Coordinates of C-alpha atoms and ligand atoms in Angstrom, one line a residue:
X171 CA -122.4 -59.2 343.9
X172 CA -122.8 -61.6 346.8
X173 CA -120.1 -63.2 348.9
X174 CA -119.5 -66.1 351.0
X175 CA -118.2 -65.7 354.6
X176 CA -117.1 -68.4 356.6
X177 CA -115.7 -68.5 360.0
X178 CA -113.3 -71.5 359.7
X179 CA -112.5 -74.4 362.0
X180 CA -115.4 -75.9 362.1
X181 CA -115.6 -79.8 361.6
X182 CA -118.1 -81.3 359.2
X183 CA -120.1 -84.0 360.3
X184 CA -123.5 -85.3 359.0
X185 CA -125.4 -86.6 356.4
X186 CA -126.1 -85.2 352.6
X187 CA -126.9 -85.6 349.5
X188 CA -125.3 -85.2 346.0
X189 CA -127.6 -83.1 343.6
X190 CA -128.0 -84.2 339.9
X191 CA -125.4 -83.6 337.7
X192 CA -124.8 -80.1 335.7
X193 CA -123.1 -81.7 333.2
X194 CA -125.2 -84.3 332.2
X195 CA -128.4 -81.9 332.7
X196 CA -126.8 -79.9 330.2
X197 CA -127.2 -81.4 326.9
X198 CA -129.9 -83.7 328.0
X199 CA -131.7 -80.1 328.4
X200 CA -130.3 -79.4 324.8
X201 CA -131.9 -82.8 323.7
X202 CA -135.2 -82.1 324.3
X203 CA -134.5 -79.7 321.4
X204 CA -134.7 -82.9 319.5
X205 CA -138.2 -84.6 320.5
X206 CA -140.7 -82.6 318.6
X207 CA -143.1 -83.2 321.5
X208 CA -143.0 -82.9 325.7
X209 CA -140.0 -84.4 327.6
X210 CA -140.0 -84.4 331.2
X211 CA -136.9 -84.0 333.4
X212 CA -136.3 -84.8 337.2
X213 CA -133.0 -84.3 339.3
X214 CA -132.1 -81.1 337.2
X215 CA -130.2 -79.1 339.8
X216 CA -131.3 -75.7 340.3
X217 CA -128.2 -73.4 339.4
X218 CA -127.1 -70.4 337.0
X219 CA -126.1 -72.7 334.0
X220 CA -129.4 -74.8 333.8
X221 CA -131.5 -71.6 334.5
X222 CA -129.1 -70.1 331.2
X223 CA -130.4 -73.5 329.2
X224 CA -134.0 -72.5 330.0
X225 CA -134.1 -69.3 329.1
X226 CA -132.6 -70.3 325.8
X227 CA -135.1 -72.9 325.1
X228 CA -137.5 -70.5 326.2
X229 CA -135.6 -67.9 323.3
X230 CA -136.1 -70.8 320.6
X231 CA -140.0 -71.3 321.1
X232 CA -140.1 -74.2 323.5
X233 CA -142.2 -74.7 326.1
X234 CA -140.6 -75.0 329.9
X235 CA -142.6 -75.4 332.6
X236 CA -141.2 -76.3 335.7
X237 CA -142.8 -77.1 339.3
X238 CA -141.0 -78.6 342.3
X239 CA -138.6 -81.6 340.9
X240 CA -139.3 -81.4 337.5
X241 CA -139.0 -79.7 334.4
X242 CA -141.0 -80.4 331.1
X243 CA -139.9 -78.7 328.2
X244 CA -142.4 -78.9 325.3
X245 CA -140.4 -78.3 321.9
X246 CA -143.3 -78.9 319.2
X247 CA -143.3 -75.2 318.5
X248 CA -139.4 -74.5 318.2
X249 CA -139.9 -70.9 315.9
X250 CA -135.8 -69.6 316.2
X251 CA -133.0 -71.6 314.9
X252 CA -130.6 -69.7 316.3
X253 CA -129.1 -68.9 319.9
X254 CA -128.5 -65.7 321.2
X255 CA -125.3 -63.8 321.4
X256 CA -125.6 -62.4 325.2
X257 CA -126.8 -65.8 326.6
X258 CA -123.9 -67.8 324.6
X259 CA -121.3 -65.7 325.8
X260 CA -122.6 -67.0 329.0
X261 CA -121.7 -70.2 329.5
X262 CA -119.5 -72.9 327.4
X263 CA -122.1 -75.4 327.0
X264 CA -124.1 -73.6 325.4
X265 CA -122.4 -74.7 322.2
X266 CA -124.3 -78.3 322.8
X267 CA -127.2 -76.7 321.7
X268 CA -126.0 -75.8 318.9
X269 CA -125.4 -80.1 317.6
X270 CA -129.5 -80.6 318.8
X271 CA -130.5 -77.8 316.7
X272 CA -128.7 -78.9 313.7
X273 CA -130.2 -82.7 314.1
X274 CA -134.2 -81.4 314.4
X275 CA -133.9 -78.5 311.7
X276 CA -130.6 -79.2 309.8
X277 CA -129.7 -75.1 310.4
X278 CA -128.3 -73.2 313.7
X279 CA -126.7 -70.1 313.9
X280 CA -124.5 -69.4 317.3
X281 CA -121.4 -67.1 318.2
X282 CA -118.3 -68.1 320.2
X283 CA -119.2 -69.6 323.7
X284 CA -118.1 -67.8 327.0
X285 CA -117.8 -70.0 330.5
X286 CA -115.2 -69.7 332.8
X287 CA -111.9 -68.7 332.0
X288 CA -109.3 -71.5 332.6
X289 CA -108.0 -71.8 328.9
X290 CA -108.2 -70.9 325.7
X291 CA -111.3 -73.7 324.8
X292 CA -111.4 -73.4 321.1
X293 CA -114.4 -75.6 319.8
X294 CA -112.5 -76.2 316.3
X295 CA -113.2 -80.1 317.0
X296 CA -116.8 -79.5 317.0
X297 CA -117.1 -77.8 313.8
X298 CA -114.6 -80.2 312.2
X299 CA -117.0 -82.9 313.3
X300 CA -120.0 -81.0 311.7
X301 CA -118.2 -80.8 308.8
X302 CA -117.7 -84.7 308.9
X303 CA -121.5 -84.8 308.8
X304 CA -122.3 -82.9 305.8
X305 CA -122.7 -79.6 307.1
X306 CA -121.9 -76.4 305.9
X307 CA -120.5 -74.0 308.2
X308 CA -119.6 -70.4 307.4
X309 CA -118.4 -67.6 309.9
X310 CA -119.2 -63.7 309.6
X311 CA -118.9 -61.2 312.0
X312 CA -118.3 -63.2 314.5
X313 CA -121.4 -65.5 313.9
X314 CA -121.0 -69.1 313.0
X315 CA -123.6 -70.2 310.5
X316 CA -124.2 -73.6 309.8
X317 CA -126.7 -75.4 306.8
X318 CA -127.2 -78.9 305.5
X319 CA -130.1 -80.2 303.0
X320 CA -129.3 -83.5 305.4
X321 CA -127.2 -84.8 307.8
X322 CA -125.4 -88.1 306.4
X323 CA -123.6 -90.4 309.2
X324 CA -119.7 -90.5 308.9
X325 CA -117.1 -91.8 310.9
X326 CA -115.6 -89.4 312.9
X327 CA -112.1 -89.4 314.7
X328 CA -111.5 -87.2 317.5
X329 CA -108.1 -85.7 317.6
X330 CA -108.9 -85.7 321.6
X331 CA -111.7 -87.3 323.6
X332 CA -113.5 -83.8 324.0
X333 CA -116.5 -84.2 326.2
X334 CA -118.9 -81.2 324.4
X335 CA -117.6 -82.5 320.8
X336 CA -118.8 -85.9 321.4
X337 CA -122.1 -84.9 322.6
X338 CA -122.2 -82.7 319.7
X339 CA -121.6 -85.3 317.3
X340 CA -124.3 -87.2 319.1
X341 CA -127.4 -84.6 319.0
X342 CA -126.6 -84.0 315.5
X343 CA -126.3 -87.2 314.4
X344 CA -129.5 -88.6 315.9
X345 CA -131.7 -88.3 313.0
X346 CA -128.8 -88.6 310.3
X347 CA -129.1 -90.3 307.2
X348 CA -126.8 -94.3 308.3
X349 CA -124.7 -94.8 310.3
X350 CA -122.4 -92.3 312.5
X351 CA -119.2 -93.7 314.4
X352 CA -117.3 -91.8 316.5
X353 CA -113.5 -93.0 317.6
X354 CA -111.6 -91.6 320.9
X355 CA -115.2 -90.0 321.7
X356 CA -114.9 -89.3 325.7
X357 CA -116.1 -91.9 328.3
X358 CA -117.8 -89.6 330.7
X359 CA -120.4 -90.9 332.9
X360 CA -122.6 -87.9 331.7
X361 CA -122.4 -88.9 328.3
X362 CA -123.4 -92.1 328.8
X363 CA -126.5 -90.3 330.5
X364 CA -127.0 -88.7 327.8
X365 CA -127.2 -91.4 325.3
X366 CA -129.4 -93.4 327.8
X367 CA -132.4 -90.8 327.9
X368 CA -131.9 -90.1 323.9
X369 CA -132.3 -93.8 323.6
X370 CA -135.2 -93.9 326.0
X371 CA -136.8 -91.3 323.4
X372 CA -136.4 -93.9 320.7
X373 CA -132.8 -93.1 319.3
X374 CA -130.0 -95.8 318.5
X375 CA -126.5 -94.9 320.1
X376 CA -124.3 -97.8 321.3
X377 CA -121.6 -97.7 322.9
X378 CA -121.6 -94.6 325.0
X379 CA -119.2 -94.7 327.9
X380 CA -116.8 -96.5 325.9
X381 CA -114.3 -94.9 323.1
X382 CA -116.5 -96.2 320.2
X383 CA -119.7 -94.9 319.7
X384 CA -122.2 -95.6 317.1
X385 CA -125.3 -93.4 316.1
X386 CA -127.3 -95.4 313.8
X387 CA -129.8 -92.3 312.6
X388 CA -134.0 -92.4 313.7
X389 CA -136.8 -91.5 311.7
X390 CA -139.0 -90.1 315.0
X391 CA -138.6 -89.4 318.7
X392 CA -141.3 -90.2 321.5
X393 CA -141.7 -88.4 324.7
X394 CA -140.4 -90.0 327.4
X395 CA -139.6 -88.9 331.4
X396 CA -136.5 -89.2 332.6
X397 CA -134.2 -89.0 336.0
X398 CA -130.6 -87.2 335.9
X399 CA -127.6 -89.1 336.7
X400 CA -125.8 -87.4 340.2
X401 CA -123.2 -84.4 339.9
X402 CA -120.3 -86.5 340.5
X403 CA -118.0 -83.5 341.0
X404 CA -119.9 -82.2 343.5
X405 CA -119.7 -85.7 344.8
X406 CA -116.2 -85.4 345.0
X407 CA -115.9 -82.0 346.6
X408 CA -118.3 -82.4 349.6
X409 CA -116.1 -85.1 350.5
X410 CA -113.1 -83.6 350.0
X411 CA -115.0 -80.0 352.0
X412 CA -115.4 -82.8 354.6
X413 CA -111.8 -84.2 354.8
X414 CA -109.9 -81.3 355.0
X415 CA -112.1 -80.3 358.3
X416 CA -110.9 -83.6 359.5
X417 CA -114.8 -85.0 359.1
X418 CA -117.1 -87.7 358.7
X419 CA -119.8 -87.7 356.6
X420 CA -122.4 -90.2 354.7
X421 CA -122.9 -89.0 351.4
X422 CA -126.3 -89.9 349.7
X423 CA -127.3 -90.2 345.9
X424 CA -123.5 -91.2 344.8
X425 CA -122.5 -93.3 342.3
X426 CA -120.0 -94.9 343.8
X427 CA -117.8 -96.1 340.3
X428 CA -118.0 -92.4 338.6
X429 CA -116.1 -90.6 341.5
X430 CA -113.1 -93.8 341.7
X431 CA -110.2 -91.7 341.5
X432 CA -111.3 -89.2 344.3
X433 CA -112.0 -92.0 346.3
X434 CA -108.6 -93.9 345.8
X435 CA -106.9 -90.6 346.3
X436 CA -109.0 -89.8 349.5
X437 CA -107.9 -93.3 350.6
X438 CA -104.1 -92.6 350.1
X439 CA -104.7 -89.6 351.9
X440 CA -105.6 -91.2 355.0
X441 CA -109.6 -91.5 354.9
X442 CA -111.3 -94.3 355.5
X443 CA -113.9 -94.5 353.0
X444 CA -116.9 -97.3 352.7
X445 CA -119.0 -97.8 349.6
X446 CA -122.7 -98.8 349.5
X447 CA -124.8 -98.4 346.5
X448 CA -125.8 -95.5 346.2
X449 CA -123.9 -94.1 349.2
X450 CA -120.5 -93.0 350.2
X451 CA -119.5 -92.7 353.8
X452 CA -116.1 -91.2 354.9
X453 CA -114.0 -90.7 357.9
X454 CA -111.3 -88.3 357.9
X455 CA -108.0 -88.3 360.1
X456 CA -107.1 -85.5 361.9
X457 CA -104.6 -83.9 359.8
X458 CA -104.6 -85.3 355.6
X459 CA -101.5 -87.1 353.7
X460 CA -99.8 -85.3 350.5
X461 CA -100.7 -87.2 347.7
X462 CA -99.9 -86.6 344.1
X463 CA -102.9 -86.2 341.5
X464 CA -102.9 -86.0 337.6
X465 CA -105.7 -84.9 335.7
X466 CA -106.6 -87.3 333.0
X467 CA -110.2 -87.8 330.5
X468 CA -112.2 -90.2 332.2
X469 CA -111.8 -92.7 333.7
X470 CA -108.9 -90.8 335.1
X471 CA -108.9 -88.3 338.1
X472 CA -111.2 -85.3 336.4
X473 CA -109.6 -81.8 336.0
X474 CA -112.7 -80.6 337.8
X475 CA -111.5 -82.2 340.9
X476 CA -108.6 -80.4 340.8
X477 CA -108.9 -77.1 342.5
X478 CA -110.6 -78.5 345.3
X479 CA -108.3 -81.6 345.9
X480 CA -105.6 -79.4 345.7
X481 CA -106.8 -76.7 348.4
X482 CA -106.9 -80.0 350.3
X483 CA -103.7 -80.7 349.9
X484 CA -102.4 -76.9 351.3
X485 CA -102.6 -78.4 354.8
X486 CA -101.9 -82.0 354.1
X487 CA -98.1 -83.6 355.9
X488 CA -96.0 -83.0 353.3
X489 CA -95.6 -81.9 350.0
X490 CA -98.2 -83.1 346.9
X491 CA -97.5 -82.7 343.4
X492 CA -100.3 -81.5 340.7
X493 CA -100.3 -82.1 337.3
X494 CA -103.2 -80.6 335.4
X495 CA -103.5 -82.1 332.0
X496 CA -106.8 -80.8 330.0
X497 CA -107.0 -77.1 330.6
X498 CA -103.9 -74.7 330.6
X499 CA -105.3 -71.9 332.9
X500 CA -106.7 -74.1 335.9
X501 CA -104.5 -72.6 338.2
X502 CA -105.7 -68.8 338.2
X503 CA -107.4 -69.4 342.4
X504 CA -104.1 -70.8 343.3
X505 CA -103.1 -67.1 343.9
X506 CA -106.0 -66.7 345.9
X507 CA -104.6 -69.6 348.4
X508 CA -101.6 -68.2 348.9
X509 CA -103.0 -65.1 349.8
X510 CA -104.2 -67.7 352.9
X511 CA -100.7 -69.0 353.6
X512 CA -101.0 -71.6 350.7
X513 CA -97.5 -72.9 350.0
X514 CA -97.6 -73.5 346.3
X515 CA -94.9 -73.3 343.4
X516 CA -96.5 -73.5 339.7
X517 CA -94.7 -74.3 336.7
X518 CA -96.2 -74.4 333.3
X519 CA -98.7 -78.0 334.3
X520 CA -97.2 -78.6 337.5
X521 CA -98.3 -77.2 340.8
X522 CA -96.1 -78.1 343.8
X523 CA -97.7 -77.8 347.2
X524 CA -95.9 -77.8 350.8
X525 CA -98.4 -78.3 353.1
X526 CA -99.1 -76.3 355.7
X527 CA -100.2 -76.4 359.3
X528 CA -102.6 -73.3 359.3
X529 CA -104.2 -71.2 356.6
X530 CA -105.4 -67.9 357.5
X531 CA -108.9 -66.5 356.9
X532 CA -108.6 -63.2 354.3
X533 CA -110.6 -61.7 351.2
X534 CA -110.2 -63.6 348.2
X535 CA -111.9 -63.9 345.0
X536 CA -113.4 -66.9 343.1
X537 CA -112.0 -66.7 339.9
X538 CA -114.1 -70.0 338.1
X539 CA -116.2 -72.6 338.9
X540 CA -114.3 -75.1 340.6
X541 CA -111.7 -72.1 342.0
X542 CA -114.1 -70.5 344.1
X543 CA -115.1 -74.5 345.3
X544 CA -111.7 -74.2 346.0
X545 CA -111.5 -71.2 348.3
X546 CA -115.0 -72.1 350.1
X547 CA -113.0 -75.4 351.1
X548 CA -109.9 -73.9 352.3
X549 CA -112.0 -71.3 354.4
X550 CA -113.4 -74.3 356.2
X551 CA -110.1 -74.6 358.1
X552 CA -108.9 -71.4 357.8
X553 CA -108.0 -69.9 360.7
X554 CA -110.7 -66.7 361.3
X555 CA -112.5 -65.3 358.8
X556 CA -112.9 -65.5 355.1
X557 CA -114.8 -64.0 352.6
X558 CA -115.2 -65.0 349.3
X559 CA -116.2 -62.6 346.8
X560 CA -117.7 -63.6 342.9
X561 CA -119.7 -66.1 344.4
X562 CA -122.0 -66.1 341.0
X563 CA -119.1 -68.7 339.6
X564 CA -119.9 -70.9 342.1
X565 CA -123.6 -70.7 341.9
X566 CA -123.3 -71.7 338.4
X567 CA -122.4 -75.3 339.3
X568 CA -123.5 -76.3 343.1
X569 CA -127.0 -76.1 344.4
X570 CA -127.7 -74.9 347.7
X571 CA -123.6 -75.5 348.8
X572 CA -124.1 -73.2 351.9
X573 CA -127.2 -74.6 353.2
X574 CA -125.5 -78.5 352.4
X575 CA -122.5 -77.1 354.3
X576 CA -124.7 -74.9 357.0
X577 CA -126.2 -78.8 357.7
X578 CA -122.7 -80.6 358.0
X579 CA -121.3 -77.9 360.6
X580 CA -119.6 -75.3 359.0
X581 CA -120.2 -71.7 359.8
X582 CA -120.7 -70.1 356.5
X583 CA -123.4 -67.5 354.9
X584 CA -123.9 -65.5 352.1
X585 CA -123.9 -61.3 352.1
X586 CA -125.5 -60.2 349.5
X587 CA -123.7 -57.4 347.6
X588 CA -124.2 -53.7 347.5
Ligands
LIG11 C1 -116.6 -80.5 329.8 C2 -117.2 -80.2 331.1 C3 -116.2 -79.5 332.0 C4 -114.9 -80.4 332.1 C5 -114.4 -80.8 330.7 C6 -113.3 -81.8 330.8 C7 -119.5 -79.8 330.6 C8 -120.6 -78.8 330.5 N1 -118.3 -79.3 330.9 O1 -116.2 -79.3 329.2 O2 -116.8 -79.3 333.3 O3 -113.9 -79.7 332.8 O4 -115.5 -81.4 330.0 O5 -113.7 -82.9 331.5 O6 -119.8 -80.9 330.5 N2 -110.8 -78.7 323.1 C9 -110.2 -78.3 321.9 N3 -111.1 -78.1 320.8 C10 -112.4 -78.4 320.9 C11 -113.0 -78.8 322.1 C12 -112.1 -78.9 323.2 O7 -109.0 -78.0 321.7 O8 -113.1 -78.2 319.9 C13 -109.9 -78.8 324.2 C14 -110.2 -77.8 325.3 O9 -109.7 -76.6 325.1 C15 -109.7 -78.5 326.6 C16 -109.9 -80.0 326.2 O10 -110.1 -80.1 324.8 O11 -108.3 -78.3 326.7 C17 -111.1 -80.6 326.9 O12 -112.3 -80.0 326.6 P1 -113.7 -80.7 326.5 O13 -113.5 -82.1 326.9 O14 -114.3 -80.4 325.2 O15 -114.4 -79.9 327.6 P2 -115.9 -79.2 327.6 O16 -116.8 -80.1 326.9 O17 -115.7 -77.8 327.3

């Protein structure tokens, strides 16, 4: 397995861009289940989870070719219904596709999703919202089996804004019989994407973005092409990569509004920070402020922020307080950083950080996502070297992050495992 080394203390300065989103690409990949025809995609990024999506697409029947910047899917000749064990336990998301194959053939059969470990993610709110729509759902040996004659529209109230339930809800209720509505449905950016290119197909969803959404059903979907929104969490964390080295950078392809609280909280921490349109440019101080950040649904600071604000914060003046609200067990790489000299007391939600004047290059081990994001920042100032091992978890979510960091400054390269 590979591993990232970086020789820390280098600053970042530069220009870059933000790729497009992984978790919008996500289930606008599982839409295209819906359009029996072609549906062309630009700005997918080019990491493990959307490679996963493929090959399961690929699994069903569909068509995916895929040259430089795009990717058409073809989905006229979907033959499977179902989605296979070994690439489900994968990756979370994969449970999106389960909502777009339930909307086109009114059947799917799935297992338990895998994805990184940071809490117990149960997906009892998507198959309660099925259920809502009509569907039957039975579970055997571990399989989840679900069948409808039709899908009728309901209104659906979500116990909690969940993100994958609400795109759920919508893929299946696209072709339902009336009218769906959904209540506390999340206010992500990315599904707000994703209603904009199933609308561009021909569906009727209102309201996405906002806590009300309503799915009137279609007859028919048309092929369309259509541009991903920007990752705003990577967004966030090349900034953040950049202000802990004491940078400057101008960040390309941004949107400013979706990455707010970062900003604000980059802005308390002593960064200057200028907004264009589709550009964010930042200017670090020499040595960060201790801020305190909550994780909230949007529009508040996003929990996949957290790890890397938070390895920000290890050598910030003073003492920052973290409050991680959505997932239980976001804390597992804060271990990891204090194997650096991280100063950090955690307590059920609450993580307290003492910054610190000097972290110390050592081996470590990305534990998630967003974790290893974590380590890679805090080996930026490290002093020495670090190495980061499980690197895979990070691969999943940022494209190219070594060459975008290689190009800002930093000294950091990948060995490839035995
Ligand atoms: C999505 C994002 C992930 C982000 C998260 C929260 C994708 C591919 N992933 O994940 O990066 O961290 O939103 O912003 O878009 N829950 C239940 N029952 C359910 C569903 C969720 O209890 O049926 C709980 C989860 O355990 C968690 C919380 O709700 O504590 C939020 O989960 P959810 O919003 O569903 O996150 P995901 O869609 O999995």
């Amino acid at each position: 397995m590979p591993s990232y080394i970086i020789e820390g203390g280098k600053r970042l300065e530069g220009e870059e861009y933000v790729s497009g989103s992984k978790n919008a690409s996500l289930p606008i990949l599982a839409s295209t289940i819906l359009n029996a025809g072609t549906t062309k995609l630009y700005n997918v990024p080019n990491i493990r989870d959307t490679k996963i999506t493929q090959e399961i697409l690929k699994f069903l029947g569909c068509k995916v070719k895929k040259t430089k910047d795009k990717i058409e899917i073809d989905s006229k000749n979907i033959i499977k219904k179902e989605i296979p064990e070994h690439l489900m336990h994968q990756m979370r998301s994969t449970v999106i596709l389960a909502g777009a194959i339930l909307g086109r053939f009114k059947e799917v059969t799935f297992s338990y999703p895998g994805g990184c470990d940071i809490g117990a993610r149960p997906i009892d709110l998507h198959l309660k919202s099925f259920e809502k729509l009509g569907i039957n759902i039975l579970e055997n040996a571990g399989f989840i089996i679900c069948k409808c004659d039709k899908i009728i529209g309901a209104n659906i109230d979500l116990d909690f804004p969940s993100v994958g339930a609400t795109e759920n809800i919508i893929l299946a209720s696209v072709y339902a019989e009336g009218v769906t509505n959904i209540t506390n449905a999340a206010m992500e950016p990315e599904i707000a994407d994703l209603a904009t290119c199933l609308n561009k197909m021909g569906a009727k969803i209102e309201g996405a973005g906002t806590s009300n959404i309503k799915i009137t059903g279609v007859k028919k979907l048309k092929d369309i092409s259509y541009n991903i929104m920007p990752d705003r969490i990577e967004a966030g964390s090349l900034l953040c990569m950049t202000a802990i080295t004491g940078g400057k950078i101008r960040l390309n392809n941004v949107i400013p509004d979706h990455i707010s609280p970062v900003l604000n909280k980059l802005e308390e921490c002593g960064c200057k920070i200028k907004k264009e349109k589709r550009t964010v440019l930042l200017e670090a101080p020499k040595r960060l402020k201790a801020v305190d950040i909550k994780t909230m649904p949007y529009p508040g600071f996003p929990t996949d922020m957290q790890s890397v604000f938070a390895s920000m914060l290890t050598v910030s003046r003073g003492t920052s307080i973290v409050v991680e609200n959505i997932f239980e067990n976001r804390y597992k790489y804060m271990s990891e950083l204090k194997k650096m000299g991280a100063k950090i007391t955690i307590e059920g939600k609450t993580a307290v950080i003492k910054g610190v004047r000097k972290l110390a290059g050592t081996k470590v081990m990305s534990t998630d996502l967003r974790g290893g994001a974590a380590l890679v920042t805090a080996g930026l100032v490290a002093k020495g070297k670090t190495e980061i091992t499980n690197i895979e978890y990070i691969l999943r979510g940022y494209e190219g992050l070594d060459k975008k960091l290689r190009n800002l400054g930093a000294n950091i390269k990948i060995k490839e495992g035995e």
